[in-house]
Structures are given as C-alpha cells and as structure tokens.
Coordinates of C-alpha atoms and ligand atoms in Angstrom, one line a residue:
M1 CA -46.8 38.1 -63.6
G2 CA -48.9 34.9 -63.7
L3 CA -49.1 32.3 -60.9
M4 CA -47.3 32.9 -57.6
T5 CA -45.4 30.0 -56.0
G6 CA -46.1 29.2 -52.3
K7 CA -42.8 30.8 -51.4
E8 CA -43.5 34.0 -53.4
Y9 CA -46.9 34.2 -51.7
I10 CA -45.3 34.1 -48.2
E11 CA -42.8 36.9 -49.2
S12 CA -45.6 39.0 -50.7
I13 CA -47.5 38.9 -47.4
R14 CA -44.2 39.8 -45.6
K15 CA -44.1 43.0 -47.6
L16 CA -47.5 44.2 -46.4
D17 CA -47.6 46.7 -43.6
L18 CA -50.5 45.2 -41.7
N19 CA -51.8 46.8 -38.5
V20 CA -52.5 43.6 -36.5
Y21 CA -53.2 43.1 -32.8
M22 CA -53.4 39.7 -31.0
L23 CA -53.6 38.8 -27.3
G24 CA -53.1 42.4 -26.3
E25 CA -50.0 43.0 -28.4
K26 CA -49.2 44.6 -31.7
I27 CA -47.9 41.9 -34.0
E28 CA -45.0 43.3 -36.1
N29 CA -44.2 40.0 -37.9
V30 CA -47.4 38.3 -38.9
V31 CA -45.6 35.8 -41.2
D32 CA -43.4 34.2 -38.6
D33 CA -45.7 34.4 -35.5
P34 CA -46.3 30.8 -34.3
I35 CA -50.0 31.3 -33.8
L36 CA -50.6 33.0 -37.2
R37 CA -48.1 31.0 -39.3
P38 CA -50.2 27.8 -39.6
S39 CA -53.1 29.8 -41.0
L40 CA -50.8 31.4 -43.5
N41 CA -49.6 27.9 -44.5
S42 CA -53.2 26.9 -45.2
V43 CA -53.5 29.7 -47.8
K44 CA -50.0 28.9 -49.0
A45 CA -51.4 25.4 -49.9
T46 CA -53.7 27.0 -52.4
Y47 CA -50.6 28.2 -54.3
E48 CA -48.5 25.1 -53.7
L49 CA -51.1 22.7 -55.0
A50 CA -51.5 24.8 -58.1
E51 CA -47.8 24.2 -58.8
K52 CA -48.3 20.4 -58.9
P53 CA -48.9 18.9 -62.4
E54 CA -51.3 16.4 -61.1
Y55 CA -53.6 19.1 -59.9
E56 CA -53.2 21.5 -62.8
D57 CA -56.7 20.9 -64.1
L58 CA -58.4 21.3 -60.7
M59 CA -56.3 24.2 -59.3
T60 CA -55.8 26.3 -62.4
T61 CA -57.8 27.4 -65.4
K62 CA -58.1 30.1 -68.1
S63 CA -59.4 33.5 -67.2
I64 CA -62.6 34.5 -69.0
L65 CA -61.3 38.1 -68.9
T66 CA -57.8 37.7 -70.3
G67 CA -57.4 34.1 -71.5
N68 CA -54.4 33.8 -69.3
K69 CA -53.7 30.9 -66.9
I70 CA -54.9 31.7 -63.4
N71 CA -55.4 30.0 -60.0
R72 CA -59.0 28.7 -59.8
F73 CA -59.4 30.7 -56.5
T74 CA -59.4 33.9 -58.7
H75 CA -61.7 32.5 -61.4
L76 CA -65.1 33.7 -62.7
H77 CA -66.9 30.4 -63.3
K78 CA -67.8 30.0 -67.0
N79 CA -69.9 26.8 -66.8
T80 CA -71.3 24.2 -64.4
D81 CA -68.1 22.1 -64.9
D82 CA -66.2 25.0 -63.3
L83 CA -68.6 25.1 -60.4
I84 CA -68.1 21.3 -59.8
K85 CA -64.3 21.7 -60.0
K86 CA -64.5 24.4 -57.5
V87 CA -66.1 22.0 -54.9
K88 CA -63.6 19.3 -55.8
M89 CA -60.7 21.8 -55.3
Q90 CA -62.1 22.7 -51.9
R91 CA -62.4 19.1 -50.8
L92 CA -58.8 18.6 -51.9
L93 CA -57.6 21.6 -49.9
G94 CA -59.6 20.5 -46.8
Q95 CA -57.9 17.0 -47.0
N96 CA -54.5 18.6 -47.3
T97 CA -54.8 21.2 -44.6
A98 CA -57.5 19.8 -42.2
S99 CA -58.4 23.4 -41.6
C100 CA -60.0 26.5 -43.2
F101 CA -57.8 27.6 -46.1
Q102 CA -59.5 31.0 -46.2
R103 CA -59.2 31.9 -49.9
C104 CA -62.8 30.9 -50.9
V105 CA -64.5 34.0 -49.4
G106 CA -62.7 36.2 -51.9
M107 CA -63.5 33.8 -54.8
D108 CA -67.2 33.8 -53.8
S109 CA -67.3 37.6 -53.6
F110 CA -65.7 37.8 -57.1
N111 CA -68.4 35.8 -58.7
S112 CA -71.3 37.5 -56.9
L113 CA -70.0 41.0 -57.6
F114 CA -69.2 40.2 -61.2
S115 CA -72.9 39.4 -61.9
T116 CA -74.4 42.0 -59.6
T117 CA -72.4 44.9 -60.8
Y118 CA -73.4 44.1 -64.4
E119 CA -77.1 44.3 -63.4
I120 CA -76.6 47.5 -61.5
D121 CA -75.0 49.2 -64.5
Q122 CA -77.8 48.0 -66.7
K123 CA -80.3 49.7 -64.5
H124 CA -78.4 52.8 -63.4
N125 CA -75.9 53.4 -66.2
T126 CA -73.1 53.3 -63.6
K127 CA -69.6 52.0 -64.2
Y128 CA -69.3 49.4 -61.4
H129 CA -68.9 46.4 -63.7
E130 CA -66.0 48.1 -65.5
N131 CA -64.4 49.0 -62.2
F132 CA -64.8 45.4 -61.0
K133 CA -63.4 43.8 -64.2
S134 CA -60.3 46.0 -63.9
F135 CA -59.9 44.9 -60.2
M136 CA -60.4 41.3 -61.2
E137 CA -57.8 41.5 -63.9
Y138 CA -55.3 42.9 -61.4
V139 CA -56.2 40.1 -58.9
Q140 CA -55.8 37.4 -61.5
E141 CA -52.6 38.8 -63.0
K142 CA -50.9 39.1 -59.6
D143 CA -52.5 35.9 -58.2
L144 CA -53.7 37.7 -55.1
T145 CA -55.5 36.5 -52.0
V146 CA -58.6 38.6 -51.3
D147 CA -60.6 38.6 -48.1
G148 CA -64.3 38.9 -48.7
A149 CA -65.8 41.0 -45.9
M150 CA -69.5 40.9 -45.3
T151 CA -70.7 40.6 -41.7
D152 CA -71.2 43.9 -39.8
P153 CA -71.4 44.0 -36.0
K154 CA -75.1 44.9 -36.4
G155 CA -75.8 46.3 -32.8
D156 CA -79.5 46.2 -32.1
R157 CA -80.6 43.4 -34.5
S158 CA -84.2 44.7 -34.5
L159 CA -83.1 48.0 -36.1
P160 CA -82.0 48.8 -39.7
P161 CA -78.5 50.4 -40.2
N162 CA -79.6 54.0 -40.2
K163 CA -81.7 53.7 -37.0
Q164 CA -78.8 52.3 -34.9
E165 CA -77.8 54.5 -31.9
D166 CA -74.2 54.3 -33.0
K167 CA -74.2 54.9 -36.7
D168 CA -70.9 52.9 -37.2
L169 CA -72.4 49.6 -36.2
F170 CA -73.0 49.0 -39.9
L171 CA -70.1 50.0 -42.1
R172 CA -70.9 53.2 -44.0
V173 CA -69.8 56.1 -46.1
V174 CA -69.0 59.1 -43.9
E175 CA -67.7 61.5 -46.5
R176 CA -68.2 61.7 -50.3
R177 CA -65.4 63.3 -52.2
K178 CA -64.8 64.0 -55.9
D179 CA -62.1 61.3 -56.1
G180 CA -63.8 58.7 -53.9
V181 CA -65.5 58.0 -50.5
V182 CA -64.4 57.8 -46.9
I183 CA -65.5 54.6 -45.0
R184 CA -66.1 54.0 -41.3
G185 CA -67.3 50.8 -39.5
A186 CA -66.1 47.3 -38.8
K187 CA -66.5 43.7 -40.1
V188 CA -66.5 40.7 -37.8
H189 CA -65.4 37.1 -38.3
Q190 CA -62.9 38.1 -41.1
T191 CA -61.5 34.8 -42.3
G192 CA -57.9 35.0 -43.3
I193 CA -57.5 38.8 -43.3
T194 CA -54.0 38.6 -42.0
N195 CA -53.1 36.4 -45.0
S196 CA -54.8 38.6 -47.6
H197 CA -53.5 41.2 -50.0
E198 CA -56.8 43.0 -50.5
V199 CA -60.1 43.2 -48.6
L200 CA -63.3 43.2 -50.7
V201 CA -66.2 44.8 -48.7
M202 CA -69.9 44.1 -49.2
P203 CA -73.0 45.0 -47.3
T204 CA -74.4 42.5 -44.8
I205 CA -78.2 42.8 -45.2
A206 CA -80.8 43.9 -47.7
M207 CA -81.4 47.6 -47.4
R208 CA -84.1 50.2 -47.8
E209 CA -83.9 53.6 -49.5
D210 CA -82.8 55.5 -46.3
D211 CA -79.8 53.1 -45.8
K212 CA -78.1 54.6 -48.9
D213 CA -74.8 55.3 -47.0
Y214 CA -74.6 51.7 -46.0
A215 CA -75.1 50.2 -49.4
I216 CA -71.4 50.3 -50.3
S217 CA -69.0 47.8 -51.8
F218 CA -65.4 48.3 -52.6
A219 CA -61.9 46.8 -52.4
V220 CA -58.7 48.2 -50.8
P221 CA -55.3 46.8 -49.8
T222 CA -55.4 45.2 -46.4
D223 CA -52.6 47.5 -45.2
S224 CA -54.5 50.7 -46.1
D225 CA -54.4 53.6 -43.7
G226 CA -57.2 53.3 -41.1
I227 CA -57.5 49.5 -41.1
T228 CA -56.9 47.7 -37.7
I229 CA -57.0 44.0 -37.4
I230 CA -57.8 42.4 -34.0
V231 CA -57.2 38.6 -34.3
G232 CA -59.8 36.4 -32.6
R233 CA -58.9 33.9 -29.8
Q234 CA -59.3 30.2 -30.6
S235 CA -59.5 27.3 -28.2
C236 CA -56.0 26.1 -27.3
D237 CA -54.3 28.8 -29.5
T238 CA -51.4 29.5 -27.2
R239 CA -50.3 25.9 -27.3
K240 CA -48.8 27.0 -30.6
R241 CA -46.5 29.3 -28.7
E242 CA -45.2 26.6 -26.4
K243 CA -41.9 24.9 -26.9
N244 CA -42.0 21.1 -27.5
A245 CA -45.8 21.1 -28.0
D246 CA -45.9 20.0 -31.7
I247 CA -47.9 16.9 -30.8
D248 CA -50.2 18.8 -28.3
V249 CA -51.1 21.2 -31.1
G250 CA -52.7 18.4 -33.1
N251 CA -52.1 20.0 -36.5
R252 CA -48.8 21.8 -36.2
N253 CA -48.6 23.0 -39.9
Y254 CA -52.1 24.3 -40.7
G255 CA -54.9 26.4 -39.2
G256 CA -57.2 29.3 -39.8
T257 CA -57.6 32.8 -38.5
E258 CA -60.6 35.0 -37.9
A259 CA -60.5 38.7 -36.9
L260 CA -62.4 41.8 -36.0
V261 CA -61.5 44.4 -38.6
I262 CA -61.9 48.1 -38.0
F263 CA -62.2 50.6 -40.9
E264 CA -61.5 54.0 -39.3
D265 CA -62.0 56.6 -42.0
V266 CA -60.5 54.6 -44.9
F267 CA -60.3 56.3 -48.2
V268 CA -61.6 54.4 -51.3
P269 CA -60.9 55.8 -54.8
N270 CA -63.7 55.9 -57.3
D271 CA -62.3 53.1 -59.5
R272 CA -62.4 50.7 -56.5
I273 CA -66.1 51.2 -55.8
F274 CA -68.6 48.5 -57.0
L275 CA -71.8 49.6 -55.3
N276 CA -72.6 53.0 -53.9
G277 CA -76.1 53.8 -52.7
E278 CA -78.1 51.5 -55.0
T279 CA -79.8 50.0 -52.0
E280 CA -82.1 47.7 -54.0
F281 CA -79.1 45.6 -55.2
A282 CA -77.7 44.9 -51.7
G283 CA -80.1 42.0 -51.3
M284 CA -79.2 40.5 -54.7
L285 CA -75.4 40.7 -53.9
I286 CA -75.8 39.0 -50.5
E287 CA -78.1 36.3 -51.8
R288 CA -75.6 35.4 -54.5
F289 CA -72.6 35.5 -52.3
A290 CA -74.3 33.4 -49.6
G291 CA -75.3 30.9 -52.3
Y292 CA -71.8 30.5 -53.5
H293 CA -70.4 30.2 -50.0
R294 CA -73.0 27.7 -49.0
Q295 CA -71.9 25.6 -52.0
S296 CA -68.3 26.0 -50.8
Y297 CA -69.0 24.2 -47.6
G298 CA -70.0 21.1 -49.6
G299 CA -66.3 20.9 -50.5
C300 CA -64.1 22.3 -47.7
K301 CA -66.0 20.7 -44.7
V302 CA -66.1 17.4 -46.6
G303 CA -62.3 17.5 -47.0
V304 CA -61.7 18.2 -43.3
G305 CA -64.3 15.5 -42.6
D306 CA -62.2 13.0 -44.6
V307 CA -59.3 13.7 -42.2
L308 CA -61.5 13.3 -39.1
I309 CA -63.0 10.0 -40.4
G310 CA -59.4 8.9 -41.2
S311 CA -58.3 9.8 -37.6
A312 CA -61.2 7.8 -36.1
A313 CA -60.4 4.8 -38.3
L314 CA -56.7 5.0 -37.3
I315 CA -57.5 5.1 -33.6
T316 CA -59.7 2.0 -33.9
E317 CA -56.8 0.3 -35.5
Y318 CA -54.3 1.4 -32.8
N319 CA -56.8 0.3 -30.1
G320 CA -57.3 -3.1 -31.7
I321 CA -61.1 -2.7 -32.2
T322 CA -61.4 -2.7 -36.0
K323 CA -63.4 -5.9 -36.0
A324 CA -66.1 -4.6 -33.7
S325 CA -69.3 -4.3 -35.7
H326 CA -70.6 -1.2 -34.0
I327 CA -67.2 0.5 -34.8
K328 CA -67.5 -0.4 -38.5
D329 CA -71.0 0.9 -38.5
K330 CA -70.0 4.2 -36.9
L331 CA -67.3 4.7 -39.5
I332 CA -69.8 3.9 -42.3
E333 CA -72.3 6.4 -40.8
M334 CA -69.5 9.1 -40.7
C335 CA -68.8 8.4 -44.4
H336 CA -72.5 8.5 -45.3
L337 CA -72.9 11.9 -43.6
N338 CA -69.8 13.3 -45.2
E339 CA -70.6 12.2 -48.7
T340 CA -74.1 13.5 -48.3
L341 CA -72.6 17.0 -47.9
Y342 CA -70.4 16.5 -50.9
A343 CA -73.4 15.3 -52.9
C344 CA -75.2 18.6 -52.1
G345 CA -72.1 20.6 -53.1
I346 CA -71.9 18.8 -56.4
A347 CA -75.7 18.9 -57.0
C348 CA -76.0 22.7 -56.6
S349 CA -73.1 23.1 -58.9
A350 CA -74.4 20.8 -61.6
E351 CA -77.7 22.6 -61.5
G352 CA -76.0 26.0 -61.9
Y353 CA -77.1 28.6 -64.5
Q354 CA -75.6 31.5 -66.4
T355 CA -76.1 35.0 -65.1
K356 CA -76.7 38.1 -67.3
A357 CA -73.1 39.0 -66.9
G358 CA -72.0 35.6 -68.3
N359 CA -70.5 33.8 -65.3
Y360 CA -72.2 30.9 -63.6
Q361 CA -74.3 30.9 -60.4
I362 CA -75.1 27.8 -58.4
D363 CA -78.7 26.6 -57.8
L364 CA -79.8 28.5 -54.8
L365 CA -82.2 26.0 -53.3
L366 CA -79.7 23.1 -53.4
A367 CA -76.9 25.3 -52.1
N368 CA -79.0 26.3 -49.1
V369 CA -79.9 22.7 -48.5
C370 CA -76.2 21.9 -48.6
K371 CA -75.3 24.4 -45.9
Q372 CA -78.3 23.5 -43.8
N373 CA -77.0 19.9 -43.7
V374 CA -73.5 21.4 -42.9
T375 CA -75.0 23.0 -39.8
R376 CA -75.8 19.4 -38.5
F377 CA -73.7 16.6 -40.0
P378 CA -70.2 17.7 -39.0
Y379 CA -71.5 17.8 -35.4
E380 CA -72.6 14.2 -35.7
I381 CA -69.4 13.2 -37.4
A382 CA -67.5 14.9 -34.6
R383 CA -69.7 13.2 -32.0
L384 CA -69.0 9.8 -33.5
A385 CA -65.3 10.5 -33.7
E386 CA -65.2 11.3 -30.0
D387 CA -67.3 8.2 -29.3
I388 CA -64.8 6.0 -31.1
A389 CA -61.7 7.8 -29.7
G390 CA -62.6 7.5 -26.0
G391 CA -61.7 9.8 -23.2
L392 CA -58.0 9.9 -23.7
M393 CA -58.3 12.6 -26.3
V394 CA -59.0 15.0 -23.5
T395 CA -57.2 13.4 -20.5
L396 CA -53.9 12.7 -22.2
P397 CA -50.8 14.1 -20.6
S398 CA -48.6 16.6 -22.5
Q399 CA -45.8 16.0 -25.0
K400 CA -43.4 17.5 -22.3
D401 CA -44.5 14.7 -19.9
Y402 CA -43.8 12.2 -22.7
E403 CA -40.3 13.6 -23.1
N404 CA -39.6 13.7 -19.4
P405 CA -37.6 10.5 -18.5
V406 CA -39.4 10.1 -15.2
T407 CA -43.0 10.2 -16.6
G408 CA -42.3 9.3 -20.3
K409 CA -41.5 5.7 -19.5
Y410 CA -44.9 5.3 -17.8
M411 CA -46.7 6.9 -20.7
E412 CA -44.9 4.5 -23.1
K413 CA -45.8 1.5 -21.0
Y414 CA -49.4 2.4 -20.2
L415 CA -50.6 4.3 -23.2
K416 CA -49.3 1.9 -25.9
G417 CA -51.9 0.3 -28.2
A418 CA -52.7 -3.0 -29.7
N419 CA -50.1 -5.1 -31.6
G420 CA -47.1 -3.0 -30.4
V421 CA -48.4 0.4 -31.5
P422 CA -46.3 2.9 -29.6
A423 CA -47.9 5.5 -27.3
I424 CA -46.7 8.3 -29.5
K425 CA -48.8 7.2 -32.5
R426 CA -51.9 7.1 -30.4
M427 CA -51.0 10.5 -28.8
K428 CA -50.7 12.1 -32.3
V429 CA -54.1 10.8 -33.4
F430 CA -55.9 11.8 -30.1
R431 CA -54.5 15.3 -30.4
L432 CA -55.6 15.6 -34.1
I433 CA -59.1 14.5 -33.1
E434 CA -59.0 17.0 -30.2
N435 CA -57.8 19.7 -32.6
L436 CA -60.6 19.1 -35.1
T437 CA -63.4 18.8 -32.6
L438 CA -62.4 21.0 -29.6
G439 CA -59.2 22.9 -30.6
T440 CA -58.2 25.6 -33.1
A441 CA -59.5 23.6 -36.1
A442 CA -62.9 23.3 -34.4
V443 CA -63.5 27.0 -35.3
G444 CA -63.4 26.0 -39.0
Y445 CA -64.9 22.6 -38.7
R446 CA -67.6 22.8 -36.0
T447 CA -68.8 26.3 -35.2
E448 CA -68.1 27.7 -38.7
S449 CA -70.3 24.8 -40.0
M450 CA -73.1 26.3 -37.9
H451 CA -72.6 30.0 -38.5
G452 CA -70.2 30.5 -41.4
A453 CA -72.0 31.5 -44.7
G454 CA -75.0 32.3 -42.5
S455 CA -76.6 30.7 -39.5
P456 CA -79.2 27.9 -39.9
Q457 CA -82.2 30.1 -39.9
A458 CA -80.9 32.1 -42.9
Q459 CA -80.9 28.9 -45.0
R460 CA -84.4 28.0 -43.8
I461 CA -85.7 31.3 -45.0
M462 CA -84.1 30.8 -48.4
I463 CA -85.3 27.2 -48.6
G464 CA -88.8 28.5 -47.8
R465 CA -88.5 31.0 -50.6
Q466 CA -87.0 28.7 -53.2
A467 CA -88.9 25.5 -52.6
N468 CA -92.1 26.4 -54.5
I469 CA -94.6 24.9 -52.1
E470 CA -97.5 26.2 -54.3
Q471 CA -96.4 24.1 -57.2
K472 CA -96.2 21.0 -54.9
K473 CA -99.8 21.7 -53.8
E474 CA -100.8 21.7 -57.4
L475 CA -99.1 18.3 -57.9
A476 CA -101.1 16.9 -54.9
K477 CA -104.4 18.4 -56.2
A478 CA -103.8 16.8 -59.7
I479 CA -103.1 13.3 -58.2
A480 CA -106.0 13.6 -55.8
N481 CA -108.4 14.9 -58.4
I482 CA -109.2 18.1 -56.6
E483 CA -110.7 20.9 -58.7
D484 CA -111.1 24.4 -57.2
Ligands
SF4_1 FE1 -63.1 28.2 -47.7 FE2 -64.4 26.7 -46.1 FE3 -62.8 28.5 -45.1 FE4 -65.0 29.3 -46.2 S1 -64.8 28.0 -44.4 S2 -63.0 30.1 -46.5 S3 -65.3 27.8 -47.8 S4 -62.2 26.7 -46.3
FE2 FE1 -66.3 30.4 -43.9

C-alpha cells in the first residue's frame, strides 16, 4: 500500500471499533470529538508532512527490511545519520503542532524490540525476531501508527510484580494456550492510543526469575476484544467543547491525548509475541526503549520550545518592549536552554552504535543527560515566557466577552497593544502561552518533560551506571602522580 495520506489516516482510524470512555461517557465517534480531534490532527501531521516534497528526506526513508519507501516513524535506524534525522524530524513536528504528536513511542519501541528480540533468539533459540520482523513489515507497508505501551500501574512500588496483593497491577499472562496467550492488566499514560492502529506492549521494569508471567511483549490491534481506553483529563480540556472558544483554547488545531488502558483477558496469537518469560531480557528492552525515548525529547520538546519562545518574542513586540535589554536577555536565555536540549539530542544520535541485529542504538549516557536536562529546562523556558507575558495570560476575559458588543468594545480599547496592535492579536498569543504552560499542551510540554520517558531519578541511575567514574579516578591519579 505504501505511504498513507493524512486524509487516509483519519479514515483508517474512523474504521476502528475502539472502546473509549471520556468524562464519564462512552465515545462512539473518536475522530470527530472536539476534545480528541486536535490530538488526532497532531498524528495526522506525521502523515501530511511526509507528503511534502521539501520534507521527503526527513520524513521518509527506505525500509531496511523491504527496500520500500516508508514513513520515518516506522523506520529501523540503519546508521547515525538516521538517528540524527529522527531528532530533526521530531523538532519539525513539534514546531508544526506545538504539542505531542504521539507517534514516536511506537518508533522507539520498534527499534528497541528489533535489537532485543534478535539477542533473545540467539540465546534461547526462540522465534521472536522473525515474529517481530513480520509485524514490522506489516506496519511499514500499511504505514500504521503504533502505540508503545510500557508503564504498568505498579501498585506497591516496594514489591516486585509477583508479590503484589492484586496480581493484575503489572500486566501478565493469565492463560497459556497452544495458539497464544491471554493477557490481563493495564497500562497507564498511554500516549495517543485513541489515534493508533496497534498497541505494542512491553514490560515496565527489570524482572527476576519468578516474574515469568510478567515478562511479556506483544502487539495487538487497538480495537481488540477486551481493551478499554479511559482518556485522561487535561487542564482546560472542556474549553474545546465550548462554542466560540477557538481563541480561548490557545491551540485549536493540535493537542495530545493520554489514557489509562485496560487489557481484560485479551488474546494474543503466537506470531504476535516478542518476549514470553525470558525475564533476563526485560531490563535490556526497557533500557534501550528508554534510551531512544530520552533521545526523542531532544527533538520534540525543542520544537514545542521554539513555538513558546516565538510566542514570548511576539508578545514583547505587541507590548512595545522589544528594546528593553532584560527582555532581550531573557529571550536569549530561552534560546540557549532550548538549543542545549537539541545539542544533547543530536549528540546522543551522532555517538550511536550498531546493535547485533544491525539497527542503530543511541549513546545511552548522552541520551540520559539529554532527558535529565529536559526535566529542567522547559520549566525554566516556561517560567521566562510567563515572566515576559505578564499576568494577562491568566486574567484575560473570554472570547465570548470579546464578541459581546457591550464588553467587546472595552476589551478592544483597554487591551490593545503598542503601535496599534489590536487586542485580538494579544489575546491569541496570551492564550497560546497559557496553553503551552498551563493548558492542555502543558501535559506534553511541562509535566511530560518531567515524567515522560522516565522520571528524573531514572536518568540519574543510568548516568551513574554509564559515566565510568572509576576511569575518571584513574585520570586524576595519573595527573597527580599517585601510585597505588
Ligand atoms: Fe513523541 Fe515527544 Fe510525544 Fe514522546 S512526548 S510521543 S517523543 S512528541
Ligand atoms: Fe512521551
């Protein structure tokens, strides 16, 4: 079939029979729901940009499996140049959507499973790599969006999966059949699941021998029997359902969704299983996935950051304060922080290496440094944007008040900016900054910067492991002439 157009993608999601709940209601039409549609549009952008000739090199590539042209979001990276292009593509998408465009979790799962299944097969003589390659060919050929699902609810964090009082708090195999397995459990924070054709499940923590039933990885269609999706609330989400609130929404075309996903006795056929009981490989899979996704943040968050910096610069212009030296300095600081994140994303890509399976893995130390910075810098960029914007971004009356003839004339008179800038322009920028720092996009830009791809402590553990402090001690000893 080859590449899907944006339009075809939307229609392909319409055909799914997803079991979705939101704000206490069953959502029959996911595609046209005003709260969900902006997040669907963000994924659609990954198809639309691939249609544009100017982005062909960034958005599309040749499959290492079939040699066919594919969307880069379904690619198995074949060299460091691919890893770099991945980050650049994510920055581009962030700039175009100012939100989480959701398709990277699948891409990062593909690459970590491709290399891990190869190594499991080598040790255990299993067929996971073959299974996974067939699945990948299907995904590439149909140009599908796949949701990578990793995080389990985890219950009592001090206990391993098999010691939990409720055994379902980590997703597990509840029945083994000749033709496959039956799965029960849940995954939390599922980015873009309502916009995905398939869900690719992986374990969430390294496991011990007695956690065998929990060491499971597989892919099934998102509308499989037994899957229930409960969409998460986001700050200001119901503004999207209001009439005449396009401006109040801040970013009316794009957004992101996160959901709690329940797997209630879902059947998985044998050829869709990529790990089943080989507990010692759970850690490898997670480490590789986390590495790729920490690299990803050096692209997507930077692209969204570009929009936030642009918004801050615009409001300074509308407010007539572009010449103030402290404002110039704050904008420079925002750029410095944003480009530092990008530098980390590019660096961990440039230092990538080939796995035994043949695809390319990022440098783990630098990817973790990248994500550790992401847990901090977007907060500082957001703080500076709020500083520059001033209080109106949270005290501004609504679009409906602006359209009411009684109140609208006052807003026009008292909220206009410098050099004849009309109130409406300032309102639009204030609402965009509000959206990015406190509204629906803040899920993807702020809190996800903290916790997405692993909370800060997870990166510090990896940095501690990868940094090779012993070697640094030897360096110091050599310079100081210390002999043991
Ligand atoms: Fe992609 Fe960033 Fe969203 Fe993750 S948070 S899915 S990397 S856009
Ligand atoms: Fe994420």
